[in-house]
Coordinates of C-alpha atoms in Angstrom, one line a residue:
X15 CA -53.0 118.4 -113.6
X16 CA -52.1 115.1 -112.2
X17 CA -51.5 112.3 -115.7
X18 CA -53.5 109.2 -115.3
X19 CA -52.0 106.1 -114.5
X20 CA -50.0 105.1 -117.2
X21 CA -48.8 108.7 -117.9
X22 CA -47.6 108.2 -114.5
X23 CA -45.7 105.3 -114.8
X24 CA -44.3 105.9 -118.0
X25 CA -42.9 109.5 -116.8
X26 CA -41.4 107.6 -113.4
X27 CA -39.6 105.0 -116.3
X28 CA -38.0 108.0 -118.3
X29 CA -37.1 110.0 -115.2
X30 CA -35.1 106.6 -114.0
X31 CA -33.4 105.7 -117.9
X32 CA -32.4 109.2 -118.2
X33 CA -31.3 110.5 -115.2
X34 CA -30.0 107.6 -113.1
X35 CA -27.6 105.2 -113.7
X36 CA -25.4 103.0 -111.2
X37 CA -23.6 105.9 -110.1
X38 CA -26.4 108.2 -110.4
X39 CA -28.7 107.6 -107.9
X40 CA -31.6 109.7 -107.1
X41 CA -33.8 109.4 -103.8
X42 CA -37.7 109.0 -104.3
X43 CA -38.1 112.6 -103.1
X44 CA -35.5 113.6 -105.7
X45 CA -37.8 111.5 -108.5
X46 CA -40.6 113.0 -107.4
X47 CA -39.6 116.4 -107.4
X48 CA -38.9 116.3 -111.2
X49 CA -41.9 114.3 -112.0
X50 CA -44.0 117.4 -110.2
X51 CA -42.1 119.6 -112.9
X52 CA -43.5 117.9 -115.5
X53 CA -47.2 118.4 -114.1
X54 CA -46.7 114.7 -112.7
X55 CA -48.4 113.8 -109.3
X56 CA -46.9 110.8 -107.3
X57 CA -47.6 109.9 -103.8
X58 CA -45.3 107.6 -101.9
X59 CA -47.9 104.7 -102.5
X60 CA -47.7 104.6 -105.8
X61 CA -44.2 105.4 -105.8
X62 CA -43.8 102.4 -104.2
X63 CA -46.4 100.2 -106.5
X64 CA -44.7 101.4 -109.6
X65 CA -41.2 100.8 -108.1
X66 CA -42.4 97.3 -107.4
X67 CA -44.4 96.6 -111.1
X68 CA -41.0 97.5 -112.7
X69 CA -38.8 94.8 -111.1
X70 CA -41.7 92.3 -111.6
X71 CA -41.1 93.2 -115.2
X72 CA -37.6 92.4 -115.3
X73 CA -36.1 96.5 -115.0
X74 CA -33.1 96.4 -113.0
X75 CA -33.9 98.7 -110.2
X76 CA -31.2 99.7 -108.1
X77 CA -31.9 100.5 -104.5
X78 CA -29.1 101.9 -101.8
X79 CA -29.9 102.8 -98.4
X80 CA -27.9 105.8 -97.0
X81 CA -29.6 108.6 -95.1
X82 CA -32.9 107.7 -98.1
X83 CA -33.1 105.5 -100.0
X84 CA -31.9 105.9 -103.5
X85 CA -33.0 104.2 -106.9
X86 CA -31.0 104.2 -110.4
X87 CA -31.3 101.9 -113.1
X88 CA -28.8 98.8 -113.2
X89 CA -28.8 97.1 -116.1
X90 CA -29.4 97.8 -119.6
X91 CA -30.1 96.7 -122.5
X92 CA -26.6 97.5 -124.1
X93 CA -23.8 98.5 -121.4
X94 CA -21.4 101.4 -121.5
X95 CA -19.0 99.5 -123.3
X96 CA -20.8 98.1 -125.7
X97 CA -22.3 101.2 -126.8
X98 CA -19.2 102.7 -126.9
X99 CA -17.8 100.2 -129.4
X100 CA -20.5 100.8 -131.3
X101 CA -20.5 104.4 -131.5
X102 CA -16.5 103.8 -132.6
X103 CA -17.5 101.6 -135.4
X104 CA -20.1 103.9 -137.0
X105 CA -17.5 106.7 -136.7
X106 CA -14.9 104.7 -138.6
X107 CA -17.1 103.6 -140.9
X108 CA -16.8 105.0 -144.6
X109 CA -20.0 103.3 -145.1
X110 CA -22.1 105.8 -143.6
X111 CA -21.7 109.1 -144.2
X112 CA -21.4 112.2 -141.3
X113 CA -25.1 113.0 -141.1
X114 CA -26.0 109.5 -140.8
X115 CA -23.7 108.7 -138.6
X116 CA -24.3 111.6 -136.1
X117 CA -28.3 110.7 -136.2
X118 CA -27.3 106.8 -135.5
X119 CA -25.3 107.9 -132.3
X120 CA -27.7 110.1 -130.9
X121 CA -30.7 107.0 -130.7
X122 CA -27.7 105.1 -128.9
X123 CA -27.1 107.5 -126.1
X124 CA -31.0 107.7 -125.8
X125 CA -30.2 103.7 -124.3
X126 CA -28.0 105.5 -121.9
X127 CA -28.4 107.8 -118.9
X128 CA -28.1 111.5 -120.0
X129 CA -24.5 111.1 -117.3
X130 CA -23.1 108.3 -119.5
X131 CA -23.9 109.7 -123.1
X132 CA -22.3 112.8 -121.7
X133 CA -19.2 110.5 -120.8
X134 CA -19.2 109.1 -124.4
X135 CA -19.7 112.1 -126.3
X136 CA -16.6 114.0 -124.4
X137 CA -14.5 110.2 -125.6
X138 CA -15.8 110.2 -129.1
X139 CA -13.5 109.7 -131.6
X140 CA -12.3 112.4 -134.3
X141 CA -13.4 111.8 -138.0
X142 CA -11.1 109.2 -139.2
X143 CA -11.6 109.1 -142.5
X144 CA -13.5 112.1 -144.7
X145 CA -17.1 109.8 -145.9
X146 CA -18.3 109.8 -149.3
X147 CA -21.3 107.9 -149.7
X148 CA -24.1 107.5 -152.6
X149 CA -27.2 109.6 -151.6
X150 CA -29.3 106.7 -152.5
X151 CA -27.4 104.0 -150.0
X152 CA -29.7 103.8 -147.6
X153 CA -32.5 103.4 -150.3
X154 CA -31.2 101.0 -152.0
X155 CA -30.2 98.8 -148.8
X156 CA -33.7 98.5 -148.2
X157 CA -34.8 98.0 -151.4
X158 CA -32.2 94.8 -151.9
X159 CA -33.6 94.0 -148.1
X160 CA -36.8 94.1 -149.3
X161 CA -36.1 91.9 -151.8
X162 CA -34.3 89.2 -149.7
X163 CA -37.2 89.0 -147.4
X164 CA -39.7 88.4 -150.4
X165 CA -37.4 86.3 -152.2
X166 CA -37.6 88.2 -155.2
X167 CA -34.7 89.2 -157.8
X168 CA -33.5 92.6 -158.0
X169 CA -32.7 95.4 -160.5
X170 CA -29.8 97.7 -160.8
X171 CA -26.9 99.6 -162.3
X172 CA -23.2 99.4 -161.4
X173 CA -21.1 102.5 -161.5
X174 CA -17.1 103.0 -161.5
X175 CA -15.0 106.4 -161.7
X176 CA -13.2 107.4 -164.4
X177 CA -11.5 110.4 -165.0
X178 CA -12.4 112.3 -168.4
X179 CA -10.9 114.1 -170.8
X180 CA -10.8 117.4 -169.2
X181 CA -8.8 115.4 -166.1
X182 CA -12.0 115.5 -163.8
X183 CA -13.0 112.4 -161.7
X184 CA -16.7 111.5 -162.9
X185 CA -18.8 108.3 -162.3
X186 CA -20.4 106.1 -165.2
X187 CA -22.0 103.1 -165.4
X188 CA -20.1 99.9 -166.1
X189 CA -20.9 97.8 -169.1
X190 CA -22.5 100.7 -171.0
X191 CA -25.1 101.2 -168.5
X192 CA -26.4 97.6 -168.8
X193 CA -29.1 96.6 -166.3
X194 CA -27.8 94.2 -163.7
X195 CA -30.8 91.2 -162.8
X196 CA -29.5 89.0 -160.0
X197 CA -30.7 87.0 -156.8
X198 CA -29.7 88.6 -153.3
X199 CA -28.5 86.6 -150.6
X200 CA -27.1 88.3 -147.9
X201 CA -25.5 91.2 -147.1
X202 CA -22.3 91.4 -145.6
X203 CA -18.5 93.9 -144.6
X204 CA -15.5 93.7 -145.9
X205 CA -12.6 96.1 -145.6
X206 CA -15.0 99.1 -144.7
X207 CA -17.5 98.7 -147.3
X208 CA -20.9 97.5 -147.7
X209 CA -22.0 94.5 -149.7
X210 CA -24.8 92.3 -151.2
X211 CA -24.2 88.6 -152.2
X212 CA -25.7 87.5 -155.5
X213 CA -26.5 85.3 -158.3
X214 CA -27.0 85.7 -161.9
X215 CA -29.1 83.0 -164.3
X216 CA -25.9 82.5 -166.3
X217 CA -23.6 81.6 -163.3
X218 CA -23.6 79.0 -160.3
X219 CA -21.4 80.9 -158.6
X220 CA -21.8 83.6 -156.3
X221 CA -20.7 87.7 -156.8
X222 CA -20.6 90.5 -154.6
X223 CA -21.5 94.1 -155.5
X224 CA -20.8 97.0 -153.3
X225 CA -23.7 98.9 -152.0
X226 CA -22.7 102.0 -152.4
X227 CA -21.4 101.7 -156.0
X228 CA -25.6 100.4 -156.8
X229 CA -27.9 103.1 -158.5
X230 CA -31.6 102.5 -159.5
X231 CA -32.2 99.9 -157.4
X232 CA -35.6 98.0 -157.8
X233 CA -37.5 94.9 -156.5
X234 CA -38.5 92.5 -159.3
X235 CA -41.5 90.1 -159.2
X236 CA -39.3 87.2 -160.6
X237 CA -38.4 85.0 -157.5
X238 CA -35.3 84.9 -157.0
X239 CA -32.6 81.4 -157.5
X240 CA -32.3 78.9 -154.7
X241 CA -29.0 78.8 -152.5
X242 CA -29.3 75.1 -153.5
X243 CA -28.9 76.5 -157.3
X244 CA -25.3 77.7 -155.8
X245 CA -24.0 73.9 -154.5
X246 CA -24.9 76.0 -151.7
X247 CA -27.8 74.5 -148.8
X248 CA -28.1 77.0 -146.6
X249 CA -26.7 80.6 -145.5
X250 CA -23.9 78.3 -143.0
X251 CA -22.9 77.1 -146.2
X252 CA -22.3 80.9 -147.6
X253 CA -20.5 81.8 -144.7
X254 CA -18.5 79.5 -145.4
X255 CA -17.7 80.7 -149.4
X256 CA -17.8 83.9 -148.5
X257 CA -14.4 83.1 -146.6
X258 CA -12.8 82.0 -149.6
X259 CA -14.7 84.5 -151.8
X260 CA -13.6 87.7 -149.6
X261 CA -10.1 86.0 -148.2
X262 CA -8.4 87.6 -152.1
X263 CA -11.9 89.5 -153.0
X264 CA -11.3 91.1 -156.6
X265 CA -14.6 92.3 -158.5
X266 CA -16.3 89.3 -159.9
X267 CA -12.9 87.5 -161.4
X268 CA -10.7 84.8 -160.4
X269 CA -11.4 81.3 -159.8
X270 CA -12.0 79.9 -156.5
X271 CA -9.7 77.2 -155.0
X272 CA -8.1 75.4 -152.5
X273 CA -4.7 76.5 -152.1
X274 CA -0.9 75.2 -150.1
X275 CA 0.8 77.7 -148.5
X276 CA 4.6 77.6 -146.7
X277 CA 5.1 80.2 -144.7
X278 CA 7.3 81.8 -141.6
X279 CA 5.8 81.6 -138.5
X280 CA 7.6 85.3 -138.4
X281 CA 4.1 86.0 -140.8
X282 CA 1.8 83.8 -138.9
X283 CA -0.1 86.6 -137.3
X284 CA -0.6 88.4 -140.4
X285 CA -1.7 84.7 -142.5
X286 CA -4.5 84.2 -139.6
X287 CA -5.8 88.0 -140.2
X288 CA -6.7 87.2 -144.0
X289 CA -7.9 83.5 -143.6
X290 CA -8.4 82.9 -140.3
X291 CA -7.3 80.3 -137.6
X292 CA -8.3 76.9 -139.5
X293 CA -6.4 74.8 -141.9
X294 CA -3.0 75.8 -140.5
X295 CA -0.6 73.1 -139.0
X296 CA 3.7 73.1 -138.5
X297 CA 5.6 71.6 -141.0
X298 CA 9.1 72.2 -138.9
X299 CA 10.2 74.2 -136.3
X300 CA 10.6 77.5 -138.3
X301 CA 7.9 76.9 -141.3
X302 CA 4.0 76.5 -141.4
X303 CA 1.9 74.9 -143.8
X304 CA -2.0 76.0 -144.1
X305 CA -5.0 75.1 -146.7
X306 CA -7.3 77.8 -147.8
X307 CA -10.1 78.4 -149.9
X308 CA -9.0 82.0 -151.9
X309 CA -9.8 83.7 -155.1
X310 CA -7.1 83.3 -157.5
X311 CA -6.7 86.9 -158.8
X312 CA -4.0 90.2 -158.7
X313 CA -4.9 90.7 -155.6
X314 CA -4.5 87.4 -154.0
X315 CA -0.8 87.7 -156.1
X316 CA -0.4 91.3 -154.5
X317 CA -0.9 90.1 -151.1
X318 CA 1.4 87.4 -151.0
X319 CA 4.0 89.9 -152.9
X320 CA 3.7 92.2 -149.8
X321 CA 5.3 89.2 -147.5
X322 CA 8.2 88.8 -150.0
X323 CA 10.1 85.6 -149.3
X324 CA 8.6 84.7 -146.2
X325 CA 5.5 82.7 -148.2
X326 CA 4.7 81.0 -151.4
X327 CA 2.1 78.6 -153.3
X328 CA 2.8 74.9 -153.1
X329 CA 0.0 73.6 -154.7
X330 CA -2.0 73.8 -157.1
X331 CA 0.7 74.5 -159.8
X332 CA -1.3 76.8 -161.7
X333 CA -1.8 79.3 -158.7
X334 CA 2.0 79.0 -158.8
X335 CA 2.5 79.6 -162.4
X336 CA -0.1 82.7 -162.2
X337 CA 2.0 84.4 -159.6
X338 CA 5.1 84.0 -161.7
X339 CA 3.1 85.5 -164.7
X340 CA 1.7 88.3 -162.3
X341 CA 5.7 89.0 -161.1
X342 CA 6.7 89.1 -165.0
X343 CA 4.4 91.3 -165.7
X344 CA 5.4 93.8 -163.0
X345 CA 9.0 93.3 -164.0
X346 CA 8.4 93.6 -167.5
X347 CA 6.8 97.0 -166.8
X348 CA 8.9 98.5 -164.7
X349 CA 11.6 97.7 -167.4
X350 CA 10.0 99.5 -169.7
X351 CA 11.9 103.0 -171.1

């Protein structure tokens, strides 16, 4: 039985995403031969009509004149490319777990032709990394969503692993299981995980929790503190701090600061991958100076250890007395019988 009219059009529109692209062209006969599989009648008028109603909407409608003429969908919404980079950052991510990942994919190639999600599926990347995520991590990104939308403050527990006395790895919740009540920002990535910028009534400053790491996660009906509450005015401004914040990211300790550094230019491309391009300038023809907004903590000090003597501190003093304490400390250790 012939569809109606917009059964019509919308079988001719999934007939021309899924099986055409700009090197898979199919003539109208060839379209109308699989829409008459589908129970679909078309006659050349309306083939025509519907042809024209789609470019009038803005479809890209590819049309080549051979021996018939031939029709395939041009432009998409996302390209080959861009798909493709997409699909590779999902895989790599230890963020989202297999499953996830797999369903995620599978509603991209549904933007491509059934010829290009082919291609990408044959260049998919292997597993790069094995992914453990919390069951509840999609939950509770919606729930903190949820609560960012309706500026509200939100609930939750914060886990870490230990190992136990028997030697086994286990999870427990930090601070004796203490519930965590804080205002969510933003969410943002950093090194492969997942996290939620917040605020808590005791602290001006801003902390970051990882997603993943998050259990019992609930929406409050306190509203949640302004940005303005943070010497912050908007979320430019916390794009900006989260620089600094993530630059030397280390839990919720360290003090935030502006910070000189001298370094080779041999280590130029690896200072510009941590902080970025901004706030560096030549101080001869071999060394660089730079100014950064960081998070003084071990793992600001373990960074710059990694580079050896081809960077220090300058200024302030105490970020240069702190990485001699953290150095003495490693020394001291390692000295130990």
């Amino acid at each position: 039985m012939a569809g109606n009219y917009l059964d019509r059009f919308i079988q001719l529109v999934q007939v021309l995403y899924d099986q055409t692209d700009s090197e898979h062209m199919l003539t109208r006969s060839e379209i109308m031969d699989r829409l008459n599989r589908n129970g679909t009648d078309m006659n050349r008028q309306t083939f025509a009509a519907y042809i024209r109603k789609l470019k009038e909407s803005g479809v890209d409608i590819m049309e080549e004149k051979s021996d018939h003429f031939r029709y395939g969908i041009g432009f998409r919404i996302f390209d080959f490319a861009e798909i493709k980079l997409i699909t590779d950052a999902i895989l790599s991510s230890s963020a989202i777990d297999e499953e996830k990942s797999q369903h995620l994919i599978q509603k991209l190639h549904r933007l491509l032709s059934r010829f290009q999600a082919q291609e990408l599926k044959c260049e998919q990347l292997p597993q790069i990394k094995k992914k453990q995520v919390n069951q509840y991590f999609y939950q509770n990104v919606d729930m903190i969503n949820t609560g960012i939308i309706n500026n509200c403050k939100i609930a939750f527990r914060y886990f870490t692993y230990r190992v136990n006395e028997q030697g086994n790895l286990c999870k427990i919740s930090r601070k004796e299981g203490k519930v965590y009540k804080v205002s969510p920002y933003s969410f943002c990535w950093h090194q492969d995980n997942y996290y939620v910028l917040v605020s808590d009534d005791h602290h001006d400053s801003l902390a970051a929790y990882r997603i993943d790491r998050m259990d019992c996660v609930r929406v409050l009906e306190e509203p949640r503190k302004s940005l303005r509450d943070c010497k912050l005015e908007n979320l430019e401004d916390l794009s900006v701090y989260l620089n600094g914040l993530f630059s030397m990211h280390s839990g919720n300790q360290g003090q935030r600061m502006k910070v000189e550094l001298e370094f080779n230019e041999s280590v130029l491309n690896v200072v510009v991958d941590k902080f970025g391009e901004f706030g560096i300038y030549r101080k001869n023809q071999d060394w660089i100076l730079a100014h950064f907004d960081v998070v003084i903590s071990p793992t600001f000090y373990s960074w710059l250890f990694q580079l050896k003597d081809q960077i220090r501190i300058i200024s302030p003093k105490s970020a240069v007395r702190g990485f001699q304490d953290y150095l003495q400390e490693v020394l001291n250790f390692y000295q130990q019988e």
